[in-house]
């Protein structure tokens, strides 16, 4: 398994712990997906981990400081008149899951950068809210043995 894959799985595992039984405000961790675009309404509440582009800075011929941006999206039911209330709970749960444990993610992550959050407007006729956080992780990667 590559270092990039191990880091993504560590992020996924943290998000999978987001349940009310574990002290979170939502149950979005009950179901998770890695990179899935279409979500079946039957799978809610849930989260999706998206791995965005990464950038590298060469340290030597085969070593690079790699920075990858990750997007964690949470989906849950909401009060149709106040969807942002559930959206804020999702954002808080995602932040807590990512930032309250070992910030090396067990893989030698050297830096973590907050990139922001968003709460999507609720689509008319639904009781679904989507919210996401963006953050970037940096780590040294051996390009010859990723």
PDB file of N, CA and C in Angstrom, residues 2 4 38 44 67 70 98 133:
ATOM      1  N   UNK A   2       0.534   2.220  -0.785  1.00  0.00           N
ATOM      2  CA  UNK A   2       1.311   3.454  -0.847  1.00  0.00           C
ATOM      3  C   UNK A   2       1.041   4.317   0.389  1.00  0.00           C
ATOM      4  N   UNK A   4       0.252   7.447   0.288  1.00  0.00           N
ATOM      5  CA  UNK A   4      -0.949   8.225  -0.028  1.00  0.00           C
ATOM      6  C   UNK A   4      -2.216   7.430   0.298  1.00  0.00           C
ATOM      7  N   UNK A  38     -22.392   9.766  -7.034  1.00  0.00           N
ATOM      8  CA  UNK A  38     -23.834   9.628  -6.872  1.00  0.00           C
ATOM      9  C   UNK A  38     -24.146   8.931  -5.563  1.00  0.00           C
ATOM     10  N   UNK A  44     -28.258   7.474   3.362  1.00  0.00           N
ATOM     11  CA  UNK A  44     -28.091   8.580   4.301  1.00  0.00           C
ATOM     12  C   UNK A  44     -28.396   8.157   5.726  1.00  0.00           C
ATOM     13  N   UNK A  67       1.915  17.498  -1.066  1.00  0.00           N
ATOM     14  CA  UNK A  67       0.793  18.089  -0.350  1.00  0.00           C
ATOM     15  C   UNK A  67      -0.486  17.733  -1.100  1.00  0.00           C
ATOM     16  N   UNK A  70      -7.703  17.270   0.650  1.00  0.00           N
ATOM     17  CA  UNK A  70      -8.792  16.315   0.859  1.00  0.00           C
ATOM     18  C   UNK A  70     -10.081  17.087   1.104  1.00  0.00           C
ATOM     19  N   UNK A  98     -11.118  14.930  12.318  1.00  0.00           N
ATOM     20  CA  UNK A  98      -9.817  15.094  11.656  1.00  0.00           C
ATOM     21  C   UNK A  98      -8.779  15.719  12.571  1.00  0.00           C
ATOM     22  N   UNK A 133     -15.713  19.940   4.501  1.00  0.00           N
ATOM     23  CA  UNK A 133     -14.510  20.641   4.915  1.00  0.00           C
ATOM     24  C   UNK A 133     -13.406  20.300   3.925  1.00  0.00           C
TER      25      UNK A 133
END
